Coordinates of C-alpha atoms and ligand atoms in Angstrom, one line a residue:
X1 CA 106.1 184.4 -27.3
X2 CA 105.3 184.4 -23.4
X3 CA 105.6 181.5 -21.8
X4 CA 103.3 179.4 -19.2
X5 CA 104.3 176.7 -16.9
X6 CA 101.9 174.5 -14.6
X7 CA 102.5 171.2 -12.7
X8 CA 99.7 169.0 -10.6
X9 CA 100.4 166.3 -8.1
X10 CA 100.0 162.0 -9.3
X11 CA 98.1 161.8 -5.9
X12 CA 95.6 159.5 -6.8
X13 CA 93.0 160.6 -9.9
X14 CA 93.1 164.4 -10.5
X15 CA 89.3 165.9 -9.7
X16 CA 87.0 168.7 -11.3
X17 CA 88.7 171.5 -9.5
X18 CA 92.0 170.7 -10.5
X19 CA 90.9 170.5 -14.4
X20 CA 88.7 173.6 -14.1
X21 CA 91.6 175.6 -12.3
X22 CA 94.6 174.7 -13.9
X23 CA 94.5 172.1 -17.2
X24 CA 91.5 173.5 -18.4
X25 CA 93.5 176.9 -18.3
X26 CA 96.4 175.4 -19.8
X27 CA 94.0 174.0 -22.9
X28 CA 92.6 177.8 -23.7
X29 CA 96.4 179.2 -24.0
X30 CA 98.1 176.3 -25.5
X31 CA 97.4 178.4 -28.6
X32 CA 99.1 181.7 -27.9
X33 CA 102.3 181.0 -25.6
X34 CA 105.0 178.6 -24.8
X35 CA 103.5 176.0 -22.7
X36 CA 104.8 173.8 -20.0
X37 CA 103.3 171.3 -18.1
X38 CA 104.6 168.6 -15.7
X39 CA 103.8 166.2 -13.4
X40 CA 105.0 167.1 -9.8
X41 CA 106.1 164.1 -8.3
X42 CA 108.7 165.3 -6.1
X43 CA 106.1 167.6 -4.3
X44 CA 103.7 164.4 -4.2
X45 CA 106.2 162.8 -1.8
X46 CA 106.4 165.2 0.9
X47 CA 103.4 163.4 2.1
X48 CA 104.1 159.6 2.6
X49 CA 103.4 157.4 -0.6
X50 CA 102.5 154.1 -1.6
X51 CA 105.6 153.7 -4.6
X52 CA 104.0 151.0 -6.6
X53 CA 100.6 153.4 -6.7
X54 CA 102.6 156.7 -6.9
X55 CA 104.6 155.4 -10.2
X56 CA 101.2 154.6 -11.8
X57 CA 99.7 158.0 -11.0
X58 CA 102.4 159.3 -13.1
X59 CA 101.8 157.9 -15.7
X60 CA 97.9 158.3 -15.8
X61 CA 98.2 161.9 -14.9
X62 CA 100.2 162.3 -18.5
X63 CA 98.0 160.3 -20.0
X64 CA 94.8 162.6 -18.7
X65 CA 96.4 165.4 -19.7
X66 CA 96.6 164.5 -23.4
X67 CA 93.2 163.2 -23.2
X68 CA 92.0 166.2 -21.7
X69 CA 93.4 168.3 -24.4
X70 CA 96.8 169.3 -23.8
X71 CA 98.5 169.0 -27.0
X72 CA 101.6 167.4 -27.1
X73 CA 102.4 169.4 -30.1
X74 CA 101.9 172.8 -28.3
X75 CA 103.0 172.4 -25.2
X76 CA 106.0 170.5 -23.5
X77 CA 105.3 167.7 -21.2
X78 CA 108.1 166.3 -18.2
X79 CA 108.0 164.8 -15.2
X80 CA 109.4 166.9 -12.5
X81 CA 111.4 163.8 -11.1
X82 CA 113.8 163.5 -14.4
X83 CA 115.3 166.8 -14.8
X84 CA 117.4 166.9 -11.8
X85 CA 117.7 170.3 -11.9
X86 CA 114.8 171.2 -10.4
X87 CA 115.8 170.1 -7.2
X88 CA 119.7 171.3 -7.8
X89 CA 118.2 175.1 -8.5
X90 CA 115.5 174.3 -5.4
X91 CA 118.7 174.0 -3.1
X92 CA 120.7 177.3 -3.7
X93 CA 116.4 179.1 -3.8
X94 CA 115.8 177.7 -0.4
X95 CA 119.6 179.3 0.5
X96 CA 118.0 182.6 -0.4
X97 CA 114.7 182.1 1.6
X98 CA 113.5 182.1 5.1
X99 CA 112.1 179.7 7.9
X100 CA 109.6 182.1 8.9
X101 CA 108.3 183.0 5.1
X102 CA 107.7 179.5 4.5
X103 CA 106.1 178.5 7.8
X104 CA 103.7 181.1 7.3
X105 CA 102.2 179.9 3.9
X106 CA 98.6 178.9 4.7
X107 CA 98.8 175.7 2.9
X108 CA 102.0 174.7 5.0
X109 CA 100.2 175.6 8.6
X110 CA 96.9 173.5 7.2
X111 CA 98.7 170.1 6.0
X112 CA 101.4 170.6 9.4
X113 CA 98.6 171.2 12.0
X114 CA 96.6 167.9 10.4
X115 CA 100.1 165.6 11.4
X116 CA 102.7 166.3 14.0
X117 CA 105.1 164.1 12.3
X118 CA 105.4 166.2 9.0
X119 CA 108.4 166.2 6.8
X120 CA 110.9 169.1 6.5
X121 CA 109.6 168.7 2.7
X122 CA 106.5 170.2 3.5
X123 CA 107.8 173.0 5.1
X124 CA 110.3 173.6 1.9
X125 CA 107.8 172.4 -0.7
X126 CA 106.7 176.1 -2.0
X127 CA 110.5 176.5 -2.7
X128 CA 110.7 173.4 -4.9
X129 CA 107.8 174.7 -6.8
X130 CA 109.3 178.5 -7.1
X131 CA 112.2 176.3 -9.2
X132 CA 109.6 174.7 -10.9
X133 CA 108.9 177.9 -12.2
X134 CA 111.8 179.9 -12.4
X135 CA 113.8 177.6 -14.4
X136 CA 111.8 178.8 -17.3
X137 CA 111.4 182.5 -17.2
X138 CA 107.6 181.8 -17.2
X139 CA 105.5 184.4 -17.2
X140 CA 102.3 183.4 -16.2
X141 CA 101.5 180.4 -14.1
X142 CA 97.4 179.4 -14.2
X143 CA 96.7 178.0 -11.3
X144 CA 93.8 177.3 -9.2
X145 CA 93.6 180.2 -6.2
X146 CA 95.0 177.6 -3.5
X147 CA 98.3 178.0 -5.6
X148 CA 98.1 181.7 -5.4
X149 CA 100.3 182.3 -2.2
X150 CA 102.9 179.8 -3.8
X151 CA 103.5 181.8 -6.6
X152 CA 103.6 185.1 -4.9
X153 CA 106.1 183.9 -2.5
X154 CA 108.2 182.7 -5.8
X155 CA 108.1 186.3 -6.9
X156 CA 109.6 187.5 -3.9
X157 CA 112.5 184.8 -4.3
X158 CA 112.9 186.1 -7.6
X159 CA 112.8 190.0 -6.3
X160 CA 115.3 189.2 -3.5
X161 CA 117.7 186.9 -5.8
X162 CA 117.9 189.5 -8.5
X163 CA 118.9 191.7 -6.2
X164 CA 121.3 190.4 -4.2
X165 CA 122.9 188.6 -7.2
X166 CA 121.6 190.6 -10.3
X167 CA 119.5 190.3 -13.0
X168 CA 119.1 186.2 -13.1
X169 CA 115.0 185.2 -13.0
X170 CA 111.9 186.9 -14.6
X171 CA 109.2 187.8 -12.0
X172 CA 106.0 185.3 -13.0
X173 CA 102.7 186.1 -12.3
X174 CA 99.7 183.7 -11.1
X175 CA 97.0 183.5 -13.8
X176 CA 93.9 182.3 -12.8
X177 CA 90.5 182.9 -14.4
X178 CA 87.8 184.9 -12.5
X179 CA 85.0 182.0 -12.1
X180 CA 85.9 178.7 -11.5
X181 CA 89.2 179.4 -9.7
X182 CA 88.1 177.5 -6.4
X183 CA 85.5 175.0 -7.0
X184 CA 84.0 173.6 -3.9
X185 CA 83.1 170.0 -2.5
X186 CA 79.7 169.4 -3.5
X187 CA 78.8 167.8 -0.4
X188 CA 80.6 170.7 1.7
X189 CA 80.4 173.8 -0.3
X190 CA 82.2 175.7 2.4
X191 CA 85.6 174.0 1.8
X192 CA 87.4 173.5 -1.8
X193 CA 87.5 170.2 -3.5
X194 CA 90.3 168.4 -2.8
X195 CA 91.8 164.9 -3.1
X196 CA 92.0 164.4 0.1
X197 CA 88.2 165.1 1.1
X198 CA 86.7 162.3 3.1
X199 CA 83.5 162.3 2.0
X200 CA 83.9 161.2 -1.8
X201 CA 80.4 162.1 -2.8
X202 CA 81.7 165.6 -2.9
X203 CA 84.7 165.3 -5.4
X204 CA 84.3 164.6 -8.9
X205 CA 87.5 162.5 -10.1
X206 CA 88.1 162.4 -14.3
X207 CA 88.0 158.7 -14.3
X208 CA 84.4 158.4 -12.0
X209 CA 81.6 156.2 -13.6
X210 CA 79.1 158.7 -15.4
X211 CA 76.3 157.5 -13.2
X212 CA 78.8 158.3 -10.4
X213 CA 78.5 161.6 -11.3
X214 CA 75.4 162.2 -12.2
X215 CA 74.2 161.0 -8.5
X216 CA 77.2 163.5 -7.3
X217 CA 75.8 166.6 -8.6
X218 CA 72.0 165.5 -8.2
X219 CA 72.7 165.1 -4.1
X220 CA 75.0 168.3 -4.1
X221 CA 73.9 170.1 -0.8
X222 CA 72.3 173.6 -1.6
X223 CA 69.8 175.9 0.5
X224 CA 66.6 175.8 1.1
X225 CA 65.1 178.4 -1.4
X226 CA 64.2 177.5 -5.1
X227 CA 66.4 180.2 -7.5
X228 CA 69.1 180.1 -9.3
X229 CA 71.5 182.9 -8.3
X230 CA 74.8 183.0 -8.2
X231 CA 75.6 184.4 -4.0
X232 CA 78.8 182.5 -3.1
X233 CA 77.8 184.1 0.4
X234 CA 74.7 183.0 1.3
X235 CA 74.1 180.3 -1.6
X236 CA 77.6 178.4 -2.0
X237 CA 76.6 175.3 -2.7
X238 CA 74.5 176.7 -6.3
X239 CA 76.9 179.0 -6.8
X240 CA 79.6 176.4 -6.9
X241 CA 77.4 174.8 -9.4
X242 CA 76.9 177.7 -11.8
X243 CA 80.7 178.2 -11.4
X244 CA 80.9 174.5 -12.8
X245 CA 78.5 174.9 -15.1
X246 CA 80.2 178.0 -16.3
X247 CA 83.8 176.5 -16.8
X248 CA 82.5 173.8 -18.6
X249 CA 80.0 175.7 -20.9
X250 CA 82.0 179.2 -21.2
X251 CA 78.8 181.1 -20.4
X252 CA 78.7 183.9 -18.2
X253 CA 77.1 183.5 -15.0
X254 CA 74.7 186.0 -15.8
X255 CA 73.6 184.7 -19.2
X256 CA 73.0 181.4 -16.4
X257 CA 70.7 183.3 -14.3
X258 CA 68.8 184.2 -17.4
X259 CA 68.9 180.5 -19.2
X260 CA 67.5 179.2 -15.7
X261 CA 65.6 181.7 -14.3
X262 CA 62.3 179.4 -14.6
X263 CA 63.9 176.2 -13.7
X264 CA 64.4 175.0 -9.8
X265 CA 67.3 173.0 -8.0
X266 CA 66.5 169.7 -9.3
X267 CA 66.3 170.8 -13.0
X268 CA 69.7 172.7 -13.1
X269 CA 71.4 169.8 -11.7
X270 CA 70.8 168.0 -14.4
X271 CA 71.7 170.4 -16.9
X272 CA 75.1 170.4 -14.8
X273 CA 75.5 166.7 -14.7
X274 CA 74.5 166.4 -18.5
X275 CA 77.4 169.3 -19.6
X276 CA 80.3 167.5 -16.7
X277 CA 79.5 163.9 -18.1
X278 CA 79.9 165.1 -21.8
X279 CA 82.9 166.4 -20.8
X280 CA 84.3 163.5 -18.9
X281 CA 83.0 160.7 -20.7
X282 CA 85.4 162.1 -23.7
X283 CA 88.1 162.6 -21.7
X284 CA 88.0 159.2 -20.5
X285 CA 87.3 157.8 -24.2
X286 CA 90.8 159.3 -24.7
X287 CA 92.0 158.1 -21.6
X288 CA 91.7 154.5 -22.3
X289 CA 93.3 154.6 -25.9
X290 CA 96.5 156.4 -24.4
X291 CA 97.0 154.8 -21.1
X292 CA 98.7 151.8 -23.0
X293 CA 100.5 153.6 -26.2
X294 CA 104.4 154.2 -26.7
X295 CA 103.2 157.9 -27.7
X296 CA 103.5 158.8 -24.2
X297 CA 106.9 157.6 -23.3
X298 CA 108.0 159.5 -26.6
X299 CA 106.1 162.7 -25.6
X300 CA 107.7 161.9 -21.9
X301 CA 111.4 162.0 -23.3
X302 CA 111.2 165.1 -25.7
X303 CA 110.0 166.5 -22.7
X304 CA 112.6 165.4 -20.5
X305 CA 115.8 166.1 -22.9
X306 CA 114.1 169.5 -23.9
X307 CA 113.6 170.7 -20.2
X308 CA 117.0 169.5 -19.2
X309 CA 118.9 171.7 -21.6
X310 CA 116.7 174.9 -20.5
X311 CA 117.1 174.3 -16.8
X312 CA 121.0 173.3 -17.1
X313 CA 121.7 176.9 -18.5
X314 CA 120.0 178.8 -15.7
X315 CA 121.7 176.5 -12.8
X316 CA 125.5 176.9 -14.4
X317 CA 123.7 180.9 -14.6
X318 CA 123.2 180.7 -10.8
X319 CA 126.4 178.9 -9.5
X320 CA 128.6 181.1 -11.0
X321 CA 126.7 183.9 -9.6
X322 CA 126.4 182.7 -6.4
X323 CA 130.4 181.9 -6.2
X324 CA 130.1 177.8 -6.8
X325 CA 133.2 177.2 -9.3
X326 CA 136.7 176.8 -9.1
Ligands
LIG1 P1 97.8 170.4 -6.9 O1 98.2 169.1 -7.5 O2 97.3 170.4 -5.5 O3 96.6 171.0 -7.8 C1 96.8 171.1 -9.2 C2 96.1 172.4 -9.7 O4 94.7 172.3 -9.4 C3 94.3 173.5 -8.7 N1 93.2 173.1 -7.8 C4 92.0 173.7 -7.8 N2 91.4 174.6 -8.6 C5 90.1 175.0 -8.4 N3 89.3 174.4 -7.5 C6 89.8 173.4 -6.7 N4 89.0 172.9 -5.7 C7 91.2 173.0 -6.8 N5 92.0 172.1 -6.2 C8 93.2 172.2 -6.8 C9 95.5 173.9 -7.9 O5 95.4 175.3 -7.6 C10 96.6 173.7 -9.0 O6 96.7 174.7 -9.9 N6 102.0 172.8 -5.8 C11 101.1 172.5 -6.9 C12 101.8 171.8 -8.0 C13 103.0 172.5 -8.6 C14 102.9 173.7 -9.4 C15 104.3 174.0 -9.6 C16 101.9 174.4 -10.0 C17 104.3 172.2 -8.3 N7 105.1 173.1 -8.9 C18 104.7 175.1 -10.4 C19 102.3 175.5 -10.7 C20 103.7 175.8 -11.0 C21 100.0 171.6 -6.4 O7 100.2 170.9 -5.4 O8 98.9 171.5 -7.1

């Protein structure tokens, strides 16, 4: 069985995008591979964090996941921050990596250029996350297009490692899904939605009020024509909301066209708001019953003892290839 492995930040309440390009990915495979998900908290703090808030955006972000559908029963669930392995394997990568590949990754120049005072950890983050994923052998790692430079950077670590030191990683690929992969801010179509955004009327969070939402999508900017065609060029903002309405309802965008070819804006917003509030408002029904159960700390420590044992074997693998024993 192939195997998938996928990890989002706790930094504060996960949004649309993130569920649409990587959990809700992670839900339509859980059936036909060897799943992995985790919470990346060591990547969370390479940006400065509040630790009481932090430590309870761990534990909502597990307990979203299982109320979004990821079934503890399929797929193994850890905290990055308890399998110290991660950061052991991360250590001898970043050994094997250079300065100027990692201060070229798009994301790194963005965050870096926003604050002169930026951590060495941002700069070493995509390394962290190619242990992440090498400690595995995943194959496939669905992420959201943002993430794509990340994990083609890890397969180069793998390339050159394998090389230099043999036959030690499996080279992953990124898996994302053709529509849906970037999701925009609602309010600023031209830029993806992101935690961070300033303007929260464009990011839909998982845990927003359902009238929240609906006035989110209803004041989404668009353009000033009347149809409903998908042109991510000249149209992004409608486009961005046929992508959503896609992900959610697994029709095509062309059958969307069709189904809405008489309607205008106004109408097809509140088709999208009905199909995301249906969606969240279940989610968060789960939500709510799992944020205070013991089932997550059992899920959390299978996880942890289970990940342990997988990631031990390839760091002992790598030491001894590397030279690091008596
Ligand atoms: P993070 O926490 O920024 O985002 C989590 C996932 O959500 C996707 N995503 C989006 N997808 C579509 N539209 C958007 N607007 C949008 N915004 C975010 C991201 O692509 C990602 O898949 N470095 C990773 C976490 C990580 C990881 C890993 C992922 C650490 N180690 C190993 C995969 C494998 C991150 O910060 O994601």
């Amino acid at each position: 069985m192939k195997r998938i492995l996928t990890g989002l930040q706790p930094t504060g309440i996960i949004h649309l995008g993130n569920y649409i390009g990587s959990i809700k990915q992670m839900i339509d495979m859980q059936d036909k591979y060897d799943s992995f998900i985790f919470v990346a908290d060591l990547h969370a703090i390479t940006i400065p964090q509040d630790s009481k808030e932090l430590s309870d955006n761990i534990k909502k972000l597990i307990a979203l996941y299982i109320a979004c559908g990821i079934d503890p029963n399929k797929n193994t669930i850890f905290i990055q921050s308890e399998n110290i392995y991660h950061t052991n394997i991360s250590w001898m990568l970043e050994c094997n990596t250079y300065y100027g590949e990692l201060s070229r990754m798009t994301q790194f120049k963005d965050k870096s250029s926003k604050n002169a005072n930026f951590t060495s950890g941002l700069l070493t983050y995509p390394v962290l996350m190619a242990s992440d994923i090498l400690a595995y052998d995943t194959d496939l790692v669905p992420v959201g297009i943002d993430q794509k430079q990340h994990v083609e950077l890890t397969r180069d670590i793998a390339i050159r490692f394998n090389n230099k030191y043999g036959d030690t990683f499996k080279v992953p690929e990124p898996y994302m899904t053709k529509v849906g992969t970037k999701i925009m801010d609602l309010q600023d179509p031209l830029h993806k939605m992101s935690k961070s955004s300033e303007n929260q009327k464009g990011v839909i969070r998982l845990l927003d009020e359902p009238e929240i939402i609906r006035k989110k999508i209803m004041s989404a900017t668009t353009d000033s024509e009347t149809r409903i065609i998908y042109d991510p060029e000249n149209k992004p903002g409608i486009s961005n909301l046929i992508n959503i309405y896609s992900s959610i309802t697994n029709m095509s965008i062309k059958d969307i066209e069709n189904k809405f070819k008489d309607n205008n804006y106004g109408e097809f917003k509140k088709e999208v708001a009905d199909v995301t509030i249906n969606l969240i408002s279940e989610i968060q029904d789960k939500y709510y019953k799992l944020l205070n159960s013991n089932e997550l700390d059992n899920i959390l420590d299978k996880g942890r003892d289970k990940t342990i044992e997988i990631a031990k074997v390839k760091y002992e693998e790598m030491k001894k290839k590397i030279g690091l024993y008596r």
